XYZ file of C-alpha atoms in Angstrom:
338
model
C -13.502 -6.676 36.917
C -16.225 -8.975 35.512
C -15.069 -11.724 33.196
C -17.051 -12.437 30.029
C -19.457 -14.972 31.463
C -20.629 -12.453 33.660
C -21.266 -9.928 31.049
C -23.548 -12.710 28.953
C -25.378 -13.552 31.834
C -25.972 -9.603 32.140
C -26.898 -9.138 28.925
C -28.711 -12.065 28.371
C -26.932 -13.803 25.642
C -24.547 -16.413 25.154
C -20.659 -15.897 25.618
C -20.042 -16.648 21.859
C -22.159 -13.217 21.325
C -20.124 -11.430 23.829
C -16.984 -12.552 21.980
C -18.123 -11.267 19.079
C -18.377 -8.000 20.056
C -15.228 -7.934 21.938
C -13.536 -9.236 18.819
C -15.480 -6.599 16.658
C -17.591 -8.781 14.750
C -20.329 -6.494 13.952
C -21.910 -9.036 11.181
C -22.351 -11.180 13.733
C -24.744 -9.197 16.304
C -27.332 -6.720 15.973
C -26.308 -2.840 16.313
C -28.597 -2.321 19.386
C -27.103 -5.776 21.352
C -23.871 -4.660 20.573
C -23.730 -1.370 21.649
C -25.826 -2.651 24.584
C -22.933 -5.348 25.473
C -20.458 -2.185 24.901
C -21.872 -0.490 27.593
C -21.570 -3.456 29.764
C -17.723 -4.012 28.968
C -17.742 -0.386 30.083
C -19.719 -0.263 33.052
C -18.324 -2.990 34.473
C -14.685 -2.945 33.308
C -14.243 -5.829 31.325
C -10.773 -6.971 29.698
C -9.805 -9.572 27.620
C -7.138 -12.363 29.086
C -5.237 -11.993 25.222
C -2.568 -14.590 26.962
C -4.660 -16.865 28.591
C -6.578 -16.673 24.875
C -3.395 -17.260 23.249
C -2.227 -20.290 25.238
C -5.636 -22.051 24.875
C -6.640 -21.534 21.520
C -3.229 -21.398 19.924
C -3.792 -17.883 18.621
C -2.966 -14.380 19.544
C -5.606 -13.154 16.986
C -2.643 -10.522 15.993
C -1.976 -9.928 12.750
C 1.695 -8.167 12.333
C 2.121 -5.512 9.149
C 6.051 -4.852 8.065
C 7.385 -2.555 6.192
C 10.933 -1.510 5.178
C 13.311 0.892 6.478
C 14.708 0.753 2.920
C 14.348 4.239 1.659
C 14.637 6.072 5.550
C 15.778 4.833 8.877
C 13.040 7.260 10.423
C 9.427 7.923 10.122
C 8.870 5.843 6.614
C 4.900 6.805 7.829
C 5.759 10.253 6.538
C 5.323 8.435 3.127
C 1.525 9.438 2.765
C 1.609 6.282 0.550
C 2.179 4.221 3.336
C 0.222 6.016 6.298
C -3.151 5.429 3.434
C -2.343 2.503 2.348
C -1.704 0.800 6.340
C -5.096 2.916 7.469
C -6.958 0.812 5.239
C -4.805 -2.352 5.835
C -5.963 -1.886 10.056
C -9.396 -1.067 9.440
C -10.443 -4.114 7.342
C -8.134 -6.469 9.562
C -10.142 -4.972 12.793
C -13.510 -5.351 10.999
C -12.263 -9.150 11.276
C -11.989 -9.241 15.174
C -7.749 -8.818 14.743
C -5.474 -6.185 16.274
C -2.355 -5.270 14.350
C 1.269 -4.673 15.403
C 3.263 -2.976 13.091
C 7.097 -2.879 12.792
C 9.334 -1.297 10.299
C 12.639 -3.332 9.628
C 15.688 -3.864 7.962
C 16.483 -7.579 8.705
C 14.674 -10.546 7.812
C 15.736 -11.948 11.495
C 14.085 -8.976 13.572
C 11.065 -10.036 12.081
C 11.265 -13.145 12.292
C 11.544 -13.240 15.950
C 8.880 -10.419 15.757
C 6.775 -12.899 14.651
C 7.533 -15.794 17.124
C 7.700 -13.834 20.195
C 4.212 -12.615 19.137
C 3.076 -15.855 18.118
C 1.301 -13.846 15.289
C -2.027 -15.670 13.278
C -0.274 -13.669 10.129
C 1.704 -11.469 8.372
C 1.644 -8.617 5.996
C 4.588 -7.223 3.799
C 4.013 -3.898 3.122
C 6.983 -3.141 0.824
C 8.216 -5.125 -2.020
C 10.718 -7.967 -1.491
C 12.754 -10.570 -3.872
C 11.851 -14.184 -4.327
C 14.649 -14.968 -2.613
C 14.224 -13.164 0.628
C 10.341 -13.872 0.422
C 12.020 -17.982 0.218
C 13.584 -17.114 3.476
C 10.720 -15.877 4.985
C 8.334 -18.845 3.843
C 10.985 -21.237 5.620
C 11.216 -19.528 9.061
C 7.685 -18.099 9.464
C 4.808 -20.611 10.612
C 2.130 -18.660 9.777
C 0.768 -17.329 6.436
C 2.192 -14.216 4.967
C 1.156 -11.898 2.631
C 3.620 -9.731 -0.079
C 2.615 -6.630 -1.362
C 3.865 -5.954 -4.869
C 6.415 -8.468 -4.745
C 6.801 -10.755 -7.719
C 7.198 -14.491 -6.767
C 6.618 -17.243 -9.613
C 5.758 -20.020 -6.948
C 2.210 -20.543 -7.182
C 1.361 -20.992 -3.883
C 3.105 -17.679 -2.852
C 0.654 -14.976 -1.604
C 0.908 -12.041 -3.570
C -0.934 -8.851 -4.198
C -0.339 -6.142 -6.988
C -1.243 -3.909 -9.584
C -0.839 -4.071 -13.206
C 2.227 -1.975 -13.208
C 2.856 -2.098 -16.900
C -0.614 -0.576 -17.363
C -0.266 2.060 -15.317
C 3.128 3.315 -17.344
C 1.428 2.827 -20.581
C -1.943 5.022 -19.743
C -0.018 7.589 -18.279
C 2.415 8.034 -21.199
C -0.392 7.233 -23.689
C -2.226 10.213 -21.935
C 1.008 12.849 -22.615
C 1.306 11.781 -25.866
C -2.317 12.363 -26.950
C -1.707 15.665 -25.825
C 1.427 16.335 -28.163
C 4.107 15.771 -25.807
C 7.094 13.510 -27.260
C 9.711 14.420 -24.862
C 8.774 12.721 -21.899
C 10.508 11.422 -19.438
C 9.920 8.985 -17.107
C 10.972 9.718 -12.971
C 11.807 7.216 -10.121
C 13.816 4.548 -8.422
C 15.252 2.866 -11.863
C 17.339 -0.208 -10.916
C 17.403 -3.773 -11.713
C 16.267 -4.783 -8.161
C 13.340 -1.871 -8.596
C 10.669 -4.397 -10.524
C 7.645 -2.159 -10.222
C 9.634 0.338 -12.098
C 10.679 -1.979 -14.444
C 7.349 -2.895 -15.350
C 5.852 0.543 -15.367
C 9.203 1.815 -17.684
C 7.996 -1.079 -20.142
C 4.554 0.407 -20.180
C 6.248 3.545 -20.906
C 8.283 2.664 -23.720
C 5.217 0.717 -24.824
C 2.949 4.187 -25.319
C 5.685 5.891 -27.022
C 6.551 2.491 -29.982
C 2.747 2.897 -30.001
C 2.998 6.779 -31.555
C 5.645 5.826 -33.690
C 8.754 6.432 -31.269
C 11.487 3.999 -29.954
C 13.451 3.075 -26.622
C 16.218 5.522 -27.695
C 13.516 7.777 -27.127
C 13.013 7.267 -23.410
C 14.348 10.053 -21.142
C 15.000 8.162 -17.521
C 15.226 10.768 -15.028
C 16.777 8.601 -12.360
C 16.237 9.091 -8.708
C 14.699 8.031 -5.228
C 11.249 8.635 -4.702
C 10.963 10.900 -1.957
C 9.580 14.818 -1.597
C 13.297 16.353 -1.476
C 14.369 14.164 -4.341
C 11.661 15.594 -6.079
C 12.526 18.917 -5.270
C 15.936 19.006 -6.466
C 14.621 17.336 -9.769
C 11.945 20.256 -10.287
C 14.656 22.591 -9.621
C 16.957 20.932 -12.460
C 13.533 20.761 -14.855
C 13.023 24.445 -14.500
C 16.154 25.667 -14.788
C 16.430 23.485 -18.321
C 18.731 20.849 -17.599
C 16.444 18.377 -19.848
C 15.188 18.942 -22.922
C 11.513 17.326 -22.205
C 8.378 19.104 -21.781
C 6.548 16.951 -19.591
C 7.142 13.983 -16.910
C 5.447 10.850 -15.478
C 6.772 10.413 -12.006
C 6.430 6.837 -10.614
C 5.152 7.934 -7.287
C 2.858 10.774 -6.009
C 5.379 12.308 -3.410
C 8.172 12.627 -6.079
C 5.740 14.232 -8.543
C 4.571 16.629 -5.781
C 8.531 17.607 -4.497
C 8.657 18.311 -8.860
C 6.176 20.528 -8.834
C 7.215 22.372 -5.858
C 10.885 22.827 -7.077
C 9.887 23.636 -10.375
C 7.285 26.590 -8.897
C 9.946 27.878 -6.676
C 12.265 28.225 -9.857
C 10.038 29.843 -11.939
C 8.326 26.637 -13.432
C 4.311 27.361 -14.287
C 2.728 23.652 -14.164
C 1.695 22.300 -16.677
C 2.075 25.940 -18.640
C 5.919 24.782 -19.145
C 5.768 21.502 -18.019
C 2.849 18.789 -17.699
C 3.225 16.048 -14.687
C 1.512 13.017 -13.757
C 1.781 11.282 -10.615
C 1.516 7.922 -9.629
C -0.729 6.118 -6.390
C -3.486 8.777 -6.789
C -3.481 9.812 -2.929
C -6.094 12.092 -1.303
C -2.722 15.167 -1.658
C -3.424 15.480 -5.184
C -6.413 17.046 -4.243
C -5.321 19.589 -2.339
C -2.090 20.793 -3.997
C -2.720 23.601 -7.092
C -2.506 22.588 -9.592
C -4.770 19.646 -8.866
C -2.365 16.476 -9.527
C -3.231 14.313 -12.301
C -2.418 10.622 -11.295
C -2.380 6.991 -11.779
C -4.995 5.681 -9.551
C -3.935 2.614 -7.779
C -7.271 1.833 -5.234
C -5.681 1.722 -1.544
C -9.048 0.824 -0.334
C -9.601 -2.228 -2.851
C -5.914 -3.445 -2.296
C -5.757 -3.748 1.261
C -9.682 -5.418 1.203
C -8.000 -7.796 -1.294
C -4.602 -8.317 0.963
C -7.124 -8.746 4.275
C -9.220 -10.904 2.365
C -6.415 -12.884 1.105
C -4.654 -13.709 4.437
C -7.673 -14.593 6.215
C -8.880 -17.148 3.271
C -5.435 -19.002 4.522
C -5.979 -18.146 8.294
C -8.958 -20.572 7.972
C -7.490 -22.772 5.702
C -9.964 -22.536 2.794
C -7.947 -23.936 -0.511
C -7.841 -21.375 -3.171
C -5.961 -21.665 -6.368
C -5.935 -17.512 -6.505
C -3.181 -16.500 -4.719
C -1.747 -13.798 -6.998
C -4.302 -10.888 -6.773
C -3.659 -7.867 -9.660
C -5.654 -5.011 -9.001
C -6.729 -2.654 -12.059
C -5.577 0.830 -12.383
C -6.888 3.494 -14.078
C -5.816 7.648 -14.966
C -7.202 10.403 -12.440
C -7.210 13.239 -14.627
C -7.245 16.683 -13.030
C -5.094 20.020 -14.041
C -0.960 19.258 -14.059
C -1.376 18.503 -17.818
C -1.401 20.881 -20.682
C -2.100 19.974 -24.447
C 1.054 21.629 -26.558
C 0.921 21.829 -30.504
Protein backbone atom coordinates (compact mmCIF):
# COMPACT_ATOMS: atom_id res chain seq x y z
CA UNK A 1 0.00 0.00 0.00
CA UNK A 2 1.39 3.47 -0.84
CA UNK A 3 1.15 6.08 1.88
CA UNK A 4 0.06 9.61 0.97
CA UNK A 5 3.46 11.05 0.21
CA UNK A 6 3.77 8.65 -2.39
CA UNK A 7 0.55 9.43 -4.01
CA UNK A 8 1.62 13.45 -4.15
CA UNK A 9 4.76 12.69 -5.52
CA UNK A 10 2.64 10.60 -8.21
CA UNK A 11 0.41 13.05 -8.88
CA UNK A 12 2.49 15.85 -8.72
CA UNK A 13 1.12 17.92 -5.99
CA UNK A 14 1.67 18.60 -2.53
CA UNK A 15 0.38 16.24 0.36
CA UNK A 16 -1.95 19.03 1.71
CA UNK A 17 -3.82 18.51 -1.87
CA UNK A 18 -3.89 14.85 -1.44
CA UNK A 19 -5.49 15.35 1.99
CA UNK A 20 -7.96 17.23 0.66
CA UNK A 21 -9.28 14.89 -1.45
CA UNK A 22 -9.05 12.09 0.92
CA UNK A 23 -10.94 14.25 3.38
CA UNK A 24 -13.49 15.23 0.57
CA UNK A 25 -12.73 18.72 0.22
CA UNK A 26 -13.85 19.29 -3.21
CA UNK A 27 -13.63 23.34 -2.82
CA UNK A 28 -10.34 22.89 -2.30
CA UNK A 29 -9.03 21.07 -5.66
CA UNK A 30 -10.00 21.14 -9.12
CA UNK A 31 -12.58 18.34 -10.43
CA UNK A 32 -10.02 16.91 -12.96
CA UNK A 33 -6.94 16.70 -10.05
CA UNK A 34 -9.25 15.19 -7.89
CA UNK A 35 -10.65 12.59 -9.69
CA UNK A 36 -7.10 12.14 -11.05
CA UNK A 37 -5.71 11.66 -7.28
CA UNK A 38 -8.94 9.24 -6.89
CA UNK A 39 -7.69 7.06 -9.29
CA UNK A 40 -4.38 6.98 -7.66
CA UNK A 41 -5.85 6.11 -4.08
CA UNK A 42 -7.38 3.37 -6.20
CA UNK A 43 -4.74 2.08 -8.24
CA UNK A 44 -2.47 1.92 -5.75
CA UNK A 45 -4.51 1.08 -2.62
CA UNK A 46 -4.19 3.85 -0.46
CA UNK A 47 -5.73 4.05 3.23
CA UNK A 48 -5.83 6.49 5.69
CA UNK A 49 -3.90 5.76 9.26
CA UNK A 50 -7.45 7.44 11.07
CA UNK A 51 -5.46 6.41 14.51
CA UNK A 52 -2.18 7.42 13.84
CA UNK A 53 -4.26 10.82 12.55
CA UNK A 54 -6.06 10.86 15.70
CA UNK A 55 -3.12 10.56 18.10
CA UNK A 56 -1.13 13.31 16.28
CA UNK A 57 -3.47 15.86 15.53
CA UNK A 58 -5.78 15.38 18.47
CA UNK A 59 -8.75 14.66 16.22
CA UNK A 60 -10.62 11.74 14.89
CA UNK A 61 -12.32 14.08 12.31
CA UNK A 62 -15.66 12.03 13.44
CA UNK A 63 -18.51 13.71 14.03
CA UNK A 64 -21.13 11.39 16.16
CA UNK A 65 -25.19 12.03 15.41
CA UNK A 66 -27.65 10.66 18.43
CA UNK A 67 -30.86 10.15 18.49
CA UNK A 68 -33.40 8.70 20.97
CA UNK A 69 -34.81 5.41 21.49
CA UNK A 70 -37.65 7.38 23.12
CA UNK A 71 -40.64 6.55 21.05
CA UNK A 72 -39.20 2.67 19.86
CA UNK A 73 -36.47 0.46 21.11
CA UNK A 74 -36.05 -0.71 17.34
CA UNK A 75 -35.49 0.77 14.01
CA UNK A 76 -36.42 4.64 15.08
CA UNK A 77 -34.89 5.05 11.12
CA UNK A 78 -38.27 3.71 10.09
CA UNK A 79 -39.34 7.32 11.11
CA UNK A 80 -38.99 8.75 7.45
CA UNK A 81 -38.54 11.99 9.49
CA UNK A 82 -35.47 10.86 10.78
CA UNK A 83 -33.91 8.68 7.85
CA UNK A 84 -34.42 12.55 5.69
CA UNK A 85 -33.57 14.54 8.08
CA UNK A 86 -29.92 12.34 9.10
CA UNK A 87 -29.37 11.92 5.00
CA UNK A 88 -28.97 15.48 4.85
CA UNK A 89 -27.24 15.80 8.31
CA UNK A 90 -24.22 13.07 6.62
CA UNK A 91 -24.04 14.62 3.39
CA UNK A 92 -23.21 18.23 4.42
CA UNK A 93 -20.92 16.88 7.38
CA UNK A 94 -18.97 14.69 4.54
CA UNK A 95 -18.87 17.68 2.15
CA UNK A 96 -16.66 18.98 5.23
CA UNK A 97 -13.98 16.14 5.08
CA UNK A 98 -15.94 14.30 8.41
CA UNK A 99 -17.31 10.76 8.69
CA UNK A 100 -20.25 10.22 10.99
CA UNK A 101 -21.09 7.52 13.55
CA UNK A 102 -24.44 7.34 14.53
CA UNK A 103 -25.97 5.77 17.69
CA UNK A 104 -29.45 5.67 18.96
CA UNK A 105 -29.70 5.76 22.89
CA UNK A 106 -31.52 5.85 25.90
CA UNK A 107 -28.89 6.97 28.51
CA UNK A 108 -27.02 10.03 28.73
CA UNK A 109 -23.91 7.69 29.97
CA UNK A 110 -23.82 5.36 26.74
CA UNK A 111 -23.19 8.35 24.98
CA UNK A 112 -21.12 9.79 26.82
CA UNK A 113 -18.61 7.12 26.70
CA UNK A 114 -19.67 6.94 22.97
CA UNK A 115 -18.17 10.01 22.70
CA UNK A 116 -14.85 9.48 24.64
CA UNK A 117 -14.02 6.16 23.37
CA UNK A 118 -14.39 7.83 19.92
CA UNK A 119 -12.65 10.82 20.87
CA UNK A 120 -15.32 12.54 18.61
CA UNK A 121 -14.46 16.46 17.07
CA UNK A 122 -18.51 16.82 17.78
CA UNK A 123 -21.78 15.99 18.41
CA UNK A 124 -25.24 16.16 17.06
CA UNK A 125 -28.62 15.63 18.99
CA UNK A 126 -31.03 14.58 16.77
CA UNK A 127 -34.09 14.46 19.07
CA UNK A 128 -35.20 16.99 21.50
CA UNK A 129 -33.84 17.02 25.07
CA UNK A 130 -34.50 19.20 28.45
CA UNK A 131 -32.21 21.88 29.73
CA UNK A 132 -31.44 19.83 32.29
CA UNK A 133 -30.20 16.74 30.59
CA UNK A 134 -28.61 19.03 27.78
CA UNK A 135 -26.68 20.63 31.44
CA UNK A 136 -25.48 17.15 31.90
CA UNK A 137 -24.28 16.70 28.68
CA UNK A 138 -22.40 20.19 28.45
CA UNK A 139 -20.50 19.03 31.76
CA UNK A 140 -19.28 15.56 30.63
CA UNK A 141 -18.75 16.09 26.88
CA UNK A 142 -15.40 17.93 25.74
CA UNK A 143 -16.35 18.68 22.54
CA UNK A 144 -19.08 20.95 21.06
CA UNK A 145 -22.56 19.67 20.70
CA UNK A 146 -25.32 20.54 18.83
CA UNK A 147 -29.40 20.18 19.99
CA UNK A 148 -31.94 19.87 17.60
CA UNK A 149 -35.23 21.43 18.66
CA UNK A 150 -34.37 21.55 22.14
CA UNK A 151 -35.10 24.72 24.04
CA UNK A 152 -32.19 25.88 26.31
CA UNK A 153 -32.22 29.65 27.65
CA UNK A 154 -28.30 29.65 28.16
CA UNK A 155 -26.97 31.70 25.52
CA UNK A 156 -24.11 29.99 24.70
CA UNK A 157 -26.08 26.68 24.22
CA UNK A 158 -26.14 25.44 20.57
CA UNK A 159 -29.46 25.13 19.39
CA UNK A 160 -31.33 24.68 16.19
CA UNK A 161 -35.20 24.93 15.51
CA UNK A 162 -38.14 25.98 13.83
CA UNK A 163 -40.68 28.45 14.65
CA UNK A 164 -43.03 25.94 16.05
CA UNK A 165 -45.73 28.34 17.05
CA UNK A 166 -45.88 29.41 13.39
CA UNK A 167 -46.26 26.38 12.01
CA UNK A 168 -49.59 25.61 14.36
CA UNK A 169 -50.97 28.93 13.58
CA UNK A 170 -50.68 28.68 9.49
CA UNK A 171 -51.93 25.38 9.52
CA UNK A 172 -55.05 26.11 11.62
CA UNK A 173 -55.35 29.58 10.00
CA UNK A 174 -55.43 27.55 6.66
CA UNK A 175 -58.65 25.15 7.97
CA UNK A 176 -60.33 27.90 9.17
CA UNK A 177 -60.26 29.99 5.96
CA UNK A 178 -61.79 27.13 4.54
CA UNK A 179 -64.87 27.02 7.03
CA UNK A 180 -63.75 24.44 9.30
CA UNK A 181 -64.30 25.34 13.18
CA UNK A 182 -64.07 21.97 14.58
CA UNK A 183 -60.62 21.20 14.41
CA UNK A 184 -58.65 19.38 16.28
CA UNK A 185 -55.27 19.30 16.87
CA UNK A 186 -53.21 15.50 16.88
CA UNK A 187 -49.90 14.45 18.62
CA UNK A 188 -47.68 13.78 21.56
CA UNK A 189 -49.47 16.48 24.06
CA UNK A 190 -47.53 16.53 27.36
CA UNK A 191 -45.83 18.99 29.46
CA UNK A 192 -42.34 17.53 28.67
CA UNK A 193 -43.54 17.59 24.70
CA UNK A 194 -42.39 21.53 24.08
CA UNK A 195 -42.62 21.47 20.31
CA UNK A 196 -46.17 20.55 20.81
CA UNK A 197 -46.66 23.00 23.20
CA UNK A 198 -45.62 25.64 21.04
CA UNK A 199 -47.33 24.47 17.92
CA UNK A 200 -50.86 23.91 20.26
CA UNK A 201 -50.32 27.77 21.12
CA UNK A 202 -50.17 28.55 17.45
CA UNK A 203 -53.23 26.60 17.22
CA UNK A 204 -55.30 28.15 19.70
CA UNK A 205 -53.81 31.38 18.35
CA UNK A 206 -55.63 30.88 14.62
CA UNK A 207 -58.80 29.93 16.15
CA UNK A 208 -58.97 33.48 19.06
CA UNK A 209 -58.00 34.99 15.68
CA UNK A 210 -61.64 33.88 13.94
CA UNK A 211 -63.39 34.71 16.89
CA UNK A 212 -63.11 31.26 18.87
CA UNK A 213 -61.54 30.41 22.33
CA UNK A 214 -59.27 27.66 24.09
CA UNK A 215 -62.49 25.85 25.17
CA UNK A 216 -62.65 25.45 21.63
CA UNK A 217 -59.58 23.31 21.08
CA UNK A 218 -60.22 19.59 20.41
CA UNK A 219 -56.70 17.75 21.58
CA UNK A 220 -56.71 14.47 20.06
CA UNK A 221 -53.98 13.05 22.24
CA UNK A 222 -51.57 10.43 21.12
CA UNK A 223 -47.97 9.23 20.03
CA UNK A 224 -46.86 10.09 16.78
CA UNK A 225 -46.30 7.04 15.00
CA UNK A 226 -48.10 5.30 11.67
CA UNK A 227 -50.22 2.70 13.90
CA UNK A 228 -51.16 5.43 16.31
CA UNK A 229 -52.40 7.12 13.47
CA UNK A 230 -54.24 4.36 12.28
CA UNK A 231 -56.25 3.62 15.19
CA UNK A 232 -57.05 7.46 15.38
CA UNK A 233 -58.40 7.46 11.62
CA UNK A 234 -60.32 4.50 12.52
CA UNK A 235 -61.99 6.37 15.65
CA UNK A 236 -62.42 9.71 13.17
CA UNK A 237 -64.36 7.70 10.69
CA UNK A 238 -66.37 5.83 12.65
CA UNK A 239 -67.52 9.39 14.47
CA UNK A 240 -66.09 9.26 17.74
CA UNK A 241 -65.32 13.23 17.45
CA UNK A 242 -67.41 15.67 16.44
CA UNK A 243 -64.67 17.70 14.19
CA UNK A 244 -64.49 17.85 10.57
CA UNK A 245 -60.99 18.29 9.99
CA UNK A 246 -57.42 17.72 11.81
CA UNK A 247 -53.86 19.16 11.96
CA UNK A 248 -51.60 16.33 12.91
CA UNK A 249 -48.24 17.43 14.43
CA UNK A 250 -46.21 15.06 12.40
CA UNK A 251 -46.38 13.65 8.80
CA UNK A 252 -46.38 9.84 9.76
CA UNK A 253 -49.36 10.30 12.20
CA UNK A 254 -51.30 12.28 9.58
CA UNK A 255 -50.53 9.55 6.99
CA UNK A 256 -51.56 6.32 9.60
CA UNK A 257 -55.08 8.98 9.80
CA UNK A 258 -55.67 8.88 6.53
CA UNK A 259 -55.12 5.31 6.05
CA UNK A 260 -57.46 4.27 8.98
CA UNK A 261 -59.94 6.62 8.08
CA UNK A 262 -59.95 5.15 4.14
CA UNK A 263 -60.10 1.68 5.39
CA UNK A 264 -63.30 2.70 7.48
CA UNK A 265 -65.05 4.31 4.98
CA UNK A 266 -63.48 7.88 5.48
CA UNK A 267 -63.21 9.90 1.85
CA UNK A 268 -60.24 12.54 2.55
CA UNK A 269 -60.78 15.52 2.71
CA UNK A 270 -64.60 14.77 1.25
CA UNK A 271 -65.47 14.02 5.13
CA UNK A 272 -62.54 15.06 6.68
CA UNK A 273 -59.63 17.62 5.70
CA UNK A 274 -55.91 16.79 7.18
CA UNK A 275 -52.76 18.54 7.31
CA UNK A 276 -49.55 17.13 8.14
CA UNK A 277 -46.63 18.37 9.65
CA UNK A 278 -42.49 18.06 8.41
CA UNK A 279 -43.56 18.15 4.71
CA UNK A 280 -41.54 14.85 3.72
CA UNK A 281 -41.01 13.64 0.13
CA UNK A 282 -44.33 10.71 1.28
CA UNK A 283 -46.75 13.36 0.92
CA UNK A 284 -46.12 13.19 -2.52
CA UNK A 285 -46.78 9.97 -3.22
CA UNK A 286 -49.76 9.04 -1.01
CA UNK A 287 -53.50 10.00 -2.73
CA UNK A 288 -54.66 12.23 -1.72
CA UNK A 289 -51.53 14.33 -2.07
CA UNK A 290 -50.76 15.42 1.74
CA UNK A 291 -51.02 18.95 2.51
CA UNK A 292 -48.23 19.87 5.09
CA UNK A 293 -46.26 22.16 7.16
CA UNK A 294 -43.01 22.46 5.46
CA UNK A 295 -40.17 22.38 7.82
CA UNK A 296 -36.80 22.51 5.20
CA UNK A 297 -34.69 19.23 6.17
CA UNK A 298 -32.16 20.38 3.73
CA UNK A 299 -31.78 24.06 5.22
CA UNK A 300 -31.83 22.66 8.89
CA UNK A 301 -29.21 20.23 8.79
CA UNK A 302 -26.90 22.95 6.45
CA UNK A 303 -27.67 25.24 9.43
CA UNK A 304 -26.88 22.39 12.28
CA UNK A 305 -23.47 21.41 10.05
CA UNK A 306 -22.74 24.88 9.71
CA UNK A 307 -23.27 25.58 13.26
CA UNK A 308 -21.00 22.86 14.80
CA UNK A 309 -18.21 23.44 12.58
CA UNK A 310 -18.23 27.46 13.30
CA UNK A 311 -17.30 26.01 17.04
CA UNK A 312 -15.05 23.12 15.70
CA UNK A 313 -12.74 26.01 14.59
CA UNK A 314 -13.40 28.14 17.26
CA UNK A 315 -14.76 31.20 15.41
CA UNK A 316 -16.82 33.39 18.21
CA UNK A 317 -20.35 33.84 17.20
CA UNK A 318 -23.00 35.42 19.27
CA UNK A 319 -25.76 33.26 17.03
CA UNK A 320 -26.07 30.20 18.57
CA UNK A 321 -29.85 29.71 18.53
CA UNK A 322 -30.72 29.13 14.80
CA UNK A 323 -34.87 29.26 14.00
CA UNK A 324 -35.58 28.15 10.71
CA UNK A 325 -38.86 29.53 8.86
CA UNK A 326 -41.69 27.36 7.95
CA UNK A 327 -44.14 27.71 5.59
CA UNK A 328 -47.76 25.61 4.31
CA UNK A 329 -47.31 22.96 1.37
CA UNK A 330 -50.64 22.98 0.05
CA UNK A 331 -51.72 20.00 -2.04
CA UNK A 332 -55.27 17.94 -1.97
CA UNK A 333 -56.15 16.50 1.88
CA UNK A 334 -58.14 19.77 2.37
CA UNK A 335 -61.65 20.52 1.37
CA UNK A 336 -63.46 24.00 1.70
CA UNK A 337 -67.02 23.18 3.65
CA UNK A 338 -69.85 25.94 3.86
Amino acid sequence: MATLKEIAQKAGVSVMTVSNVVNGKHSKVSKDTFDYILSLIDKYDYVPNLNARSLVKKSSHTIVVFTSTFVSHGNVFKDPYLSEFFGELESFIRENGYYVLVQTVDALQSAAASLRNWHADGAIFMSPLPAEKIRKIQAQYPCPVVFVDSNDPEPSTLTVGINEFKGGYIATKYLLSQGHRRIGIAGFYDESAKIVQERYKGYVAALKEFGMSESDAVILHTVTTYEAGMKLGSALANHEYDITAVFATADLLALGIMEGARLNGCVIPRDLSLIGFDNLSLCDIVTPKLTSVSQDLRLKARSVVDLLFRSIEGKADSDNKIVCDVQLELRQSVQAVS
